[in-house]
């Protein structure tokens, strides 16, 4: 399910855009897909491990959700897995809804997801787009699965979080989408891409300012 909901999010997001630009520049499949994957990080799809660590540490420390939010604000740090540029409580992310409903209906225990949802109530009261995003819902659900499915010790569950296993879900899923976009550009025989000037910020000499 995680692979399906993360496979593609349209042609305009960072990784897909990079893949398309490289494909249209005549690069091969691997080079094009890698250029897209290199954009994955805390600001684009790579916040799963960070979200898993932050929410786990806060929950395990018995921090009240409000204490967690306030402590992150005092430290000047973003809460990984919270916030979206386009989606909000008024324009919900269907991907989050699908995973959340599945976990709520099927997991034997989901304390970390429930904790994250309490955090979301606080953050969205401040700004409507500070929702639990797809990174956050996958991260907290995956930790709940590791900790409560009975197949792993607590040490093993923590090791999977530490070594980047949760981020790998997004990387693997989104690679599928990148490959699809690469194939589209080649099949449609698209030429070299040139980006519109008015969408680029850069410093001009003073006489042009």
PDB file of C-alpha atoms in Angstrom, residues 46-170:
ATOM      1  CA  UNK A  46      12.814  11.897   2.762  1.00  0.00           C
ATOM      2  CA  UNK A  47      11.368  12.890   6.119  1.00  0.00           C
ATOM      3  CA  UNK A  48      10.139   9.408   7.037  1.00  0.00           C
ATOM      4  CA  UNK A  49      13.151   8.396   9.124  1.00  0.00           C
ATOM      5  CA  UNK A  50      13.236  11.810  10.795  1.00  0.00           C
ATOM      6  CA  UNK A  51       9.517  11.653  11.567  1.00  0.00           C
ATOM      7  CA  UNK A  52       9.881   8.138  12.968  1.00  0.00           C
ATOM      8  CA  UNK A  53      12.711   9.249  15.265  1.00  0.00           C
ATOM      9  CA  UNK A  54      11.101  12.498  16.428  1.00  0.00           C
ATOM     10  CA  UNK A  55       7.665  11.064  17.173  1.00  0.00           C
ATOM     11  CA  UNK A  56       9.138   7.909  18.769  1.00  0.00           C
ATOM     12  CA  UNK A  57      11.445   9.887  21.043  1.00  0.00           C
ATOM     13  CA  UNK A  58       8.653  12.234  22.099  1.00  0.00           C
ATOM     14  CA  UNK A  59       6.200   9.389  22.739  1.00  0.00           C
ATOM     15  CA  UNK A  60       8.767   7.255  24.575  1.00  0.00           C
ATOM     16  CA  UNK A  61       9.679  10.245  26.747  1.00  0.00           C
ATOM     17  CA  UNK A  62       6.016  10.639  27.753  1.00  0.00           C
ATOM     18  CA  UNK A  63       5.924  14.150  26.333  1.00  0.00           C
ATOM     19  CA  UNK A  64       2.408  15.480  25.989  1.00  0.00           C
ATOM     20  CA  UNK A  65       1.745  16.367  22.310  1.00  0.00           C
ATOM     21  CA  UNK A  66       1.605  20.058  23.240  1.00  0.00           C
ATOM     22  CA  UNK A  67       4.934  19.779  25.065  1.00  0.00           C
ATOM     23  CA  UNK A  68       6.441  18.132  21.991  1.00  0.00           C
ATOM     24  CA  UNK A  69       5.195  20.897  19.674  1.00  0.00           C
ATOM     25  CA  UNK A  70       6.392  23.625  22.033  1.00  0.00           C
ATOM     26  CA  UNK A  71       9.801  22.015  22.516  1.00  0.00           C
ATOM     27  CA  UNK A  72      10.348  21.780  18.757  1.00  0.00           C
ATOM     28  CA  UNK A  73       9.341  25.410  18.326  1.00  0.00           C
ATOM     29  CA  UNK A  74      11.738  26.512  21.066  1.00  0.00           C
ATOM     30  CA  UNK A  75      14.561  24.604  19.364  1.00  0.00           C
ATOM     31  CA  UNK A  76      13.629  26.209  16.026  1.00  0.00           C
ATOM     32  CA  UNK A  77      13.240  22.787  14.434  1.00  0.00           C
ATOM     33  CA  UNK A  78      10.603  21.553  12.015  1.00  0.00           C
ATOM     34  CA  UNK A  79       8.528  18.539  12.993  1.00  0.00           C
ATOM     35  CA  UNK A  80       9.309  15.974  10.321  1.00  0.00           C
ATOM     36  CA  UNK A  81       6.166  14.485   8.778  1.00  0.00           C
ATOM     37  CA  UNK A  82       4.072  17.584   9.481  1.00  0.00           C
ATOM     38  CA  UNK A  83       3.096  20.081   6.775  1.00  0.00           C
ATOM     39  CA  UNK A  84       2.388  20.170   3.057  1.00  0.00           C
ATOM     40  CA  UNK A  85       2.714  22.891   0.419  1.00  0.00           C
ATOM     41  CA  UNK A  86      -0.639  22.132  -1.227  1.00  0.00           C
ATOM     42  CA  UNK A  87      -2.666  19.846   1.050  1.00  0.00           C
ATOM     43  CA  UNK A  88      -4.390  21.053   4.230  1.00  0.00           C
ATOM     44  CA  UNK A  89      -7.290  20.224   6.541  1.00  0.00           C
ATOM     45  CA  UNK A  90      -9.498  21.920   3.930  1.00  0.00           C
ATOM     46  CA  UNK A  91      -7.882  19.997   1.060  1.00  0.00           C
ATOM     47  CA  UNK A  92      -6.988  16.605   2.596  1.00  0.00           C
ATOM     48  CA  UNK A  93      -4.366  14.249   1.185  1.00  0.00           C
ATOM     49  CA  UNK A  94      -6.186  11.105   0.055  1.00  0.00           C
ATOM     50  CA  UNK A  95      -2.976   9.085   0.434  1.00  0.00           C
ATOM     51  CA  UNK A  96      -2.896   9.892   4.151  1.00  0.00           C
ATOM     52  CA  UNK A  97      -6.579   9.012   4.505  1.00  0.00           C
ATOM     53  CA  UNK A  98      -6.100   5.588   2.867  1.00  0.00           C
ATOM     54  CA  UNK A  99      -3.192   4.570   5.099  1.00  0.00           C
ATOM     55  CA  UNK A 100      -4.691   6.022   8.269  1.00  0.00           C
ATOM     56  CA  UNK A 101      -8.009   4.218   7.805  1.00  0.00           C
ATOM     57  CA  UNK A 102      -6.235   0.907   7.072  1.00  0.00           C
ATOM     58  CA  UNK A 103      -4.050   1.168  10.171  1.00  0.00           C
ATOM     59  CA  UNK A 104      -6.935   2.147  12.420  1.00  0.00           C
ATOM     60  CA  UNK A 105      -9.005  -0.800  11.197  1.00  0.00           C
ATOM     61  CA  UNK A 106      -6.312  -3.494  11.102  1.00  0.00           C
ATOM     62  CA  UNK A 107      -3.338  -2.852  13.400  1.00  0.00           C
ATOM     63  CA  UNK A 108      -3.431  -4.509  16.851  1.00  0.00           C
ATOM     64  CA  UNK A 109      -2.005  -1.311  18.363  1.00  0.00           C
ATOM     65  CA  UNK A 110      -1.249   2.103  16.871  1.00  0.00           C
ATOM     66  CA  UNK A 111      -0.079   4.350  19.742  1.00  0.00           C
ATOM     67  CA  UNK A 112       2.440   6.337  17.699  1.00  0.00           C
ATOM     68  CA  UNK A 113      -0.002   7.129  14.891  1.00  0.00           C
ATOM     69  CA  UNK A 114      -2.591   8.174  17.472  1.00  0.00           C
ATOM     70  CA  UNK A 115       0.053  10.371  19.117  1.00  0.00           C
ATOM     71  CA  UNK A 116       0.912  11.960  15.749  1.00  0.00           C
ATOM     72  CA  UNK A 117      -2.767  12.665  15.115  1.00  0.00           C
ATOM     73  CA  UNK A 118      -2.948  14.491  18.453  1.00  0.00           C
ATOM     74  CA  UNK A 119       0.071  16.542  17.383  1.00  0.00           C
ATOM     75  CA  UNK A 120      -1.712  17.291  14.101  1.00  0.00           C
ATOM     76  CA  UNK A 121      -4.702  18.739  15.988  1.00  0.00           C
ATOM     77  CA  UNK A 122      -2.349  21.235  17.618  1.00  0.00           C
ATOM     78  CA  UNK A 123      -0.361  22.168  14.508  1.00  0.00           C
ATOM     79  CA  UNK A 124      -3.420  22.575  12.254  1.00  0.00           C
ATOM     80  CA  UNK A 125      -4.999  24.879  14.832  1.00  0.00           C
ATOM     81  CA  UNK A 126      -2.058  27.192  14.135  1.00  0.00           C
ATOM     82  CA  UNK A 127      -1.985  26.780  10.343  1.00  0.00           C
ATOM     83  CA  UNK A 128      -4.308  24.611   8.199  1.00  0.00           C
ATOM     84  CA  UNK A 129      -1.544  23.139   6.039  1.00  0.00           C
ATOM     85  CA  UNK A 130       0.420  21.798   9.040  1.00  0.00           C
ATOM     86  CA  UNK A 131      -1.188  18.394   8.566  1.00  0.00           C
ATOM     87  CA  UNK A 132       0.243  14.943   9.186  1.00  0.00           C
ATOM     88  CA  UNK A 133       1.581  14.332   5.690  1.00  0.00           C
ATOM     89  CA  UNK A 134       2.247  11.101   3.804  1.00  0.00           C
ATOM     90  CA  UNK A 135       5.784  10.898   5.234  1.00  0.00           C
ATOM     91  CA  UNK A 136       4.444  11.258   8.765  1.00  0.00           C
ATOM     92  CA  UNK A 137       1.610   8.767   8.468  1.00  0.00           C
ATOM     93  CA  UNK A 138       3.824   6.097   6.856  1.00  0.00           C
ATOM     94  CA  UNK A 139       6.608   6.655   9.394  1.00  0.00           C
ATOM     95  CA  UNK A 140       4.443   6.439  12.505  1.00  0.00           C
ATOM     96  CA  UNK A 141       2.396   3.532  11.138  1.00  0.00           C
ATOM     97  CA  UNK A 142       5.545   1.616  10.234  1.00  0.00           C
ATOM     98  CA  UNK A 143       6.961   2.093  13.732  1.00  0.00           C
ATOM     99  CA  UNK A 144       3.668   0.859  15.201  1.00  0.00           C
ATOM    100  CA  UNK A 145       3.840  -2.189  12.942  1.00  0.00           C
ATOM    101  CA  UNK A 146       7.457  -2.977  13.864  1.00  0.00           C
ATOM    102  CA  UNK A 147       6.817  -2.556  17.578  1.00  0.00           C
ATOM    103  CA  UNK A 148       3.495  -4.338  17.849  1.00  0.00           C
ATOM    104  CA  UNK A 149       3.321  -7.087  15.218  1.00  0.00           C
ATOM    105  CA  UNK A 150       5.176  -9.568  17.439  1.00  0.00           C
ATOM    106  CA  UNK A 151       7.904 -10.368  14.906  1.00  0.00           C
ATOM    107  CA  UNK A 152      10.614  -8.025  16.216  1.00  0.00           C
ATOM    108  CA  UNK A 153      12.205  -7.202  19.537  1.00  0.00           C
ATOM    109  CA  UNK A 154      12.221  -3.542  20.529  1.00  0.00           C
ATOM    110  CA  UNK A 155      15.944  -3.435  19.698  1.00  0.00           C
ATOM    111  CA  UNK A 156      15.352  -4.878  16.226  1.00  0.00           C
ATOM    112  CA  UNK A 157      12.515  -2.431  15.593  1.00  0.00           C
ATOM    113  CA  UNK A 158      14.761   0.479  16.579  1.00  0.00           C
ATOM    114  CA  UNK A 159      17.577  -0.793  14.373  1.00  0.00           C
ATOM    115  CA  UNK A 160      15.333  -0.748  11.301  1.00  0.00           C
ATOM    116  CA  UNK A 161      14.453   2.865  12.056  1.00  0.00           C
ATOM    117  CA  UNK A 162      18.116   3.789  12.563  1.00  0.00           C
ATOM    118  CA  UNK A 163      19.377   2.232   9.312  1.00  0.00           C
ATOM    119  CA  UNK A 164      16.918   4.039   7.037  1.00  0.00           C
ATOM    120  CA  UNK A 165      14.403   1.282   6.346  1.00  0.00           C
ATOM    121  CA  UNK A 166      11.419   3.621   6.495  1.00  0.00           C
ATOM    122  CA  UNK A 167      12.823   6.117   4.003  1.00  0.00           C
ATOM    123  CA  UNK A 168      13.420   3.176   1.682  1.00  0.00           C
ATOM    124  CA  UNK A 169       9.655   2.757   1.306  1.00  0.00           C
ATOM    125  CA  UNK A 170       9.364   6.193  -0.291  1.00  0.00           C
TER     126      UNK A 170
END
